[in-house]
Short mmCIF file of C-alpha atoms in Angstrom, two decimals:
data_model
loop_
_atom_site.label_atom_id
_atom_site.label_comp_id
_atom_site.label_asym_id
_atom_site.label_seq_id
_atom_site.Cartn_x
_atom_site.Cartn_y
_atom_site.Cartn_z
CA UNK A 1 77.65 134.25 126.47
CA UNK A 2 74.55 136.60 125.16
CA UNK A 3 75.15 139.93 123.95
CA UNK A 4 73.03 142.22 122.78
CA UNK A 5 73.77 145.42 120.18
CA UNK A 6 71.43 148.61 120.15
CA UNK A 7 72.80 151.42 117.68
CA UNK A 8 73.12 153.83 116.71
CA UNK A 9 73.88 155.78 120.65
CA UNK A 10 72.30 159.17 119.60
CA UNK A 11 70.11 160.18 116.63
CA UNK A 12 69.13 163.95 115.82
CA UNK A 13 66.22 163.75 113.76
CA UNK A 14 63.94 166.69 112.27
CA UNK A 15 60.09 166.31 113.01
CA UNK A 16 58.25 164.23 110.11
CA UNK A 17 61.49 162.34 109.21
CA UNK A 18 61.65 158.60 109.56
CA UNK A 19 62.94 156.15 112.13
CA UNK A 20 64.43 153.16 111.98
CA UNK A 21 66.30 151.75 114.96
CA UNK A 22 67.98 147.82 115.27
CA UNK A 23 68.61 146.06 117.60
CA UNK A 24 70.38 142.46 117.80
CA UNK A 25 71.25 139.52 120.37
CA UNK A 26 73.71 137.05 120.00
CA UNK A 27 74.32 133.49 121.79
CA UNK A 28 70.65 132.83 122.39
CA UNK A 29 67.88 131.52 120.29
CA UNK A 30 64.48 132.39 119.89
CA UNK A 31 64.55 134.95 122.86
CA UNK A 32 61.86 137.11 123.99
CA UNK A 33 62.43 140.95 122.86
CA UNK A 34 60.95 143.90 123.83
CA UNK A 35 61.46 147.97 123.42
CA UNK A 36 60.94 150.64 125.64
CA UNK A 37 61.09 154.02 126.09
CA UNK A 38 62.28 156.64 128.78
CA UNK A 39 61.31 160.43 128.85
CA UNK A 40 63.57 162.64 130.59
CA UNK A 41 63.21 161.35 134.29
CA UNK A 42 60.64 158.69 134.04
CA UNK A 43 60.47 155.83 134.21
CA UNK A 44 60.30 152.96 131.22
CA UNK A 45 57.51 152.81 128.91
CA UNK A 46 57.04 149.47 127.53
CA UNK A 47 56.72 149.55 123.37
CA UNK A 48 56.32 146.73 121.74
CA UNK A 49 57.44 142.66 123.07
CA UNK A 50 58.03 139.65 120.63
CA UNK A 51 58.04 135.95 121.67
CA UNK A 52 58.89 134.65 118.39
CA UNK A 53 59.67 136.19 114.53
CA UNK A 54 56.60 137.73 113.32
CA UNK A 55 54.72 137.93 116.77
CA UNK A 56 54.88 141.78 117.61
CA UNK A 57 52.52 142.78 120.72
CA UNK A 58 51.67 146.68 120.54
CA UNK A 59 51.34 148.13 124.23
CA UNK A 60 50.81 151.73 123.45
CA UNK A 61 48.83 153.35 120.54
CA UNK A 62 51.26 155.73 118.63
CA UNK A 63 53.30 156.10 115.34
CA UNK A 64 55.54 153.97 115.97
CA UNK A 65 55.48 150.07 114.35
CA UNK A 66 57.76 147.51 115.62
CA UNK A 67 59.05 144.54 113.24
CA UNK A 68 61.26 140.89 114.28
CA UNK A 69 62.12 139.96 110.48
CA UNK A 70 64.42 137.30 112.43
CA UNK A 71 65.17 135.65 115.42
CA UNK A 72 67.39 137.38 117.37
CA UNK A 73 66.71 140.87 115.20
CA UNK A 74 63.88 143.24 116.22
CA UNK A 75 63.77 146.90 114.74
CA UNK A 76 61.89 150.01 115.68
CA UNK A 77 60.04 152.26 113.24
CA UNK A 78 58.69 155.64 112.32
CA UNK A 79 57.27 156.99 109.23
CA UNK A 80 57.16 160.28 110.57
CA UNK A 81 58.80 161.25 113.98
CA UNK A 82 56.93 163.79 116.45
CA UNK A 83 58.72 166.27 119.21
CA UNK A 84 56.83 163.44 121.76
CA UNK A 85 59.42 161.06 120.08
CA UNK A 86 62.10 162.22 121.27
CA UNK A 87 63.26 159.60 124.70
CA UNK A 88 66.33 157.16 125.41
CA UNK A 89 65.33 154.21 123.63
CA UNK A 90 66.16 150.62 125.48
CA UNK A 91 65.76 147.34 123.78
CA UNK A 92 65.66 144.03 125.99
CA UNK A 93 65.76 140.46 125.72
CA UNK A 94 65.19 137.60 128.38
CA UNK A 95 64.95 133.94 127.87
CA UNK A 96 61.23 134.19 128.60
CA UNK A 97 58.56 131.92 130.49
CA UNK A 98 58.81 132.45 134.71
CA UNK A 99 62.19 133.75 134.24
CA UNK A 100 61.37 137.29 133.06
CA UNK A 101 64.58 138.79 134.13
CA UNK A 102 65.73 141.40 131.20
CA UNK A 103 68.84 142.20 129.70
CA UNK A 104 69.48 145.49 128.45
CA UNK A 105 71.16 146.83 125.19
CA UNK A 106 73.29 150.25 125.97
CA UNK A 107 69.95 152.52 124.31
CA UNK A 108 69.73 155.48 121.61
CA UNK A 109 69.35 158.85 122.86
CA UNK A 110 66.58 160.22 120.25
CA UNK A 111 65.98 163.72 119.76
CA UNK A 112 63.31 165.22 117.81
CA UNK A 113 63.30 168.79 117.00
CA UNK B 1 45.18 153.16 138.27
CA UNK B 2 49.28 152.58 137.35
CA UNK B 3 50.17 148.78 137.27
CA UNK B 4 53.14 149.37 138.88
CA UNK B 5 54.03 152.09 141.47
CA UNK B 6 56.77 153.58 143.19
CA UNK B 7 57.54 156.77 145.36
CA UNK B 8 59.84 159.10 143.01
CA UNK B 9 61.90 160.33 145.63
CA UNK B 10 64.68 161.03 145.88
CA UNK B 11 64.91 159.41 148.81
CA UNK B 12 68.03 160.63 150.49
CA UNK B 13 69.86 158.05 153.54
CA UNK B 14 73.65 158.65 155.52
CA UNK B 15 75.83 156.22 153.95
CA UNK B 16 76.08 152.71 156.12
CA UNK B 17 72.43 153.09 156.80
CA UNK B 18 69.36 150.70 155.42
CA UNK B 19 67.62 152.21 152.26
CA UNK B 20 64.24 150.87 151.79
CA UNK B 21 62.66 150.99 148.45
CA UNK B 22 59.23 150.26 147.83
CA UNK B 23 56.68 149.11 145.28
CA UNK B 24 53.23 147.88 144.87
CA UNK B 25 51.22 146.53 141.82
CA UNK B 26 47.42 146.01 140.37
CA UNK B 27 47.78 142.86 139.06
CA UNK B 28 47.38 139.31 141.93
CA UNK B 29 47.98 137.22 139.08
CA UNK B 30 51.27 138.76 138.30
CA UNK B 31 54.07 136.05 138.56
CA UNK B 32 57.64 137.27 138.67
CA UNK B 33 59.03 140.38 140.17
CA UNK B 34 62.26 142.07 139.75
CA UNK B 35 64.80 145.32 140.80
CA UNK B 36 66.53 147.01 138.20
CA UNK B 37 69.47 149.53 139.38
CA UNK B 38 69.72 152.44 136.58
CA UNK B 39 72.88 155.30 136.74
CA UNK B 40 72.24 158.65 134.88
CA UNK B 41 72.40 158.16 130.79
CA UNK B 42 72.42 154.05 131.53
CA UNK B 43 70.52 150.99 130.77
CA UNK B 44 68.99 149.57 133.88
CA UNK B 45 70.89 146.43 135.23
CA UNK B 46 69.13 143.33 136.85
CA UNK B 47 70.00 143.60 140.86
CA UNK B 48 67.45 141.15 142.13
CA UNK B 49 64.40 138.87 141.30
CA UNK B 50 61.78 137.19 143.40
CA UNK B 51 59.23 134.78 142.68
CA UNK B 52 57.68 133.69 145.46
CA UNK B 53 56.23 135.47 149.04
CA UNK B 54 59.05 136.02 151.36
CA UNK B 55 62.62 137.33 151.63
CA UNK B 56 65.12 136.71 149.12
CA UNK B 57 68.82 138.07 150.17
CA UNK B 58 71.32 138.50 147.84
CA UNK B 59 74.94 140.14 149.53
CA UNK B 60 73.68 143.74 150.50
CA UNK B 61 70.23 143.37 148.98
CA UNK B 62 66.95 141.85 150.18
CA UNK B 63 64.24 141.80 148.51
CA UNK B 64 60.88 141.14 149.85
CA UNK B 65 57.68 140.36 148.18
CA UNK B 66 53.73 139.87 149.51
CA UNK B 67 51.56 138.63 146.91
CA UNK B 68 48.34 139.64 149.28
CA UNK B 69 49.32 142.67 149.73
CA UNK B 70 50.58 143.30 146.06
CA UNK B 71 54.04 144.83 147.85
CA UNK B 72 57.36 144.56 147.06
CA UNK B 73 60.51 145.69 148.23
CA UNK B 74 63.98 146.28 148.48
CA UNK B 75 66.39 146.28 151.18
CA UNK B 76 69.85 148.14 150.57
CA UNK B 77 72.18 147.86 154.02
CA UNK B 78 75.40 149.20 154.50
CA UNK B 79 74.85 151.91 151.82
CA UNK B 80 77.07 153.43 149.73
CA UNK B 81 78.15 156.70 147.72
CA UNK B 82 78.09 154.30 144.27
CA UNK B 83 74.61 152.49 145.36
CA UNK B 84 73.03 156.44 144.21
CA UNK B 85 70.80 155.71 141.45
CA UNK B 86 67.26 155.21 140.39
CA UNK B 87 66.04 152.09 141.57
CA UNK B 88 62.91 150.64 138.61
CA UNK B 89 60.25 147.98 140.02
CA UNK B 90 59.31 145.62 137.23
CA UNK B 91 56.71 142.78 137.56
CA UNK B 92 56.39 140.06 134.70
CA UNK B 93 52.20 140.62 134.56
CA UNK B 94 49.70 137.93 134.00
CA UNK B 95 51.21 136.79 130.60
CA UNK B 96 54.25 136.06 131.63
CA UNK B 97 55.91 138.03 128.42
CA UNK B 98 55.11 141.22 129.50
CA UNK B 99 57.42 142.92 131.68
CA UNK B 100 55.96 146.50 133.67
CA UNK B 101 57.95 148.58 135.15
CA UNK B 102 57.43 151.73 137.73
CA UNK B 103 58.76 155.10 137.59
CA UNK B 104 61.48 154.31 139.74
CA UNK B 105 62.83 155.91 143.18
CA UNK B 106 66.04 158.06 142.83
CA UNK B 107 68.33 156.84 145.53
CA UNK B 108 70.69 159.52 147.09
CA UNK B 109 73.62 158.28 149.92
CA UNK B 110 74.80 161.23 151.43
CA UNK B 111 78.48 161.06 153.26
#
């Protein structure tokens, strides 16, 4: 069975500090992976998708960079984080094409203060 | 305009009543459509997906999509006290690998 693995849960980072978030899938091969982001009641902002390693599709202009230096590995980065950082972090995979359905890893609470 | 929309809520309905959920989208040529259920301090979890115009029922949950009208929805019957949540729209957009989703309707069953 796939699993997927998000960490860490929570992060507490000071403003201009860096960010680097993983995320990892296991029992499935060359999945689609995405992140996104949710503020405080909102709903999900999609990041950054990958259909294959190296592929990275940006969706929203910002500091963040998003890297897939393998497979089934796809990692979330900040040189330097901003208070408008701060959001419960979801990464996803699905098994792409029609089938689009999503499977969620458990997220990282970020604050940025 | 936002790709994908939904009503915030929260939508409040007597438990063992019908809770409709709706949501509507810019894009015709999107293909693939799906409800995600989402508790407080969760990830979302799949609940449904439909593909093609029509019903699709799945136990409790219907969901119903109309490509003309760029509409779908969600049927909950029989509510319950644990079906409370925020439902999220999502809608796989013209390439296929992109997945959108709405702001999502907070769902409140009342005793």
């Amino acid at each position: 069975s796939q699993t997927i693995h998000q960490w860490p849960a929570t992060l507490v980072q000071p403003v201009g500090s860096p960010l680097s978030l993983e995320c990892t899938v296991e029992g499935t091969s060359n999945p689609n992976l995405y992140w996104y982001r949710q503020a405080a009641g909102r709903g999900l902002q999609l990041l950054f998708y990958s259909v294959g390693i190296g592929q990275i599709s940006s969706e929203v202009p910002q500091n963040l960079s998003a890297s897939r230096p393998q497979d089934r590995q796809f990692i979330l980065s900040s040189k330097k984080l901003l208070l408008s950082d701060s959001g419960f972090y979801l990464c996803a995979w699905s098994l792409g094409g029609r089938d689009g359905k999503l499977f969620f890893g458990s997220g990282t609470q970020l604050s940025v203060l | 305009q936002k790709e994908v929309e939904q009503n915030s809520g929260p939508l409040s309905v007597p438990e063992g009543a019908i809770a409709s959920l709706n949501c509507t989208y810019s894009d015709r040529g999107s293909q693939s459509f799906f409800w995600y259920r989402q508790y407080s301090g969760k990830s979302p979890e799949l609940i449904m997906s439909i593909y093609s115009n029509g019903d699709k029922e799945d136990g409790r949950f219907t969901a119903q999509l109309n490509k003309a009208s760029q509409y779908v929805s969600l049927l909950i019957r029989d509510s319950q006290p644990s079906d409370s949540a925020t439902y999220l729209c999502a809608v796989a957009a013209r390439v296929a690998s992109k997945i959108i989703f709405g702001s999502g309707t907070r769902l409140s069953i009342r005793p």
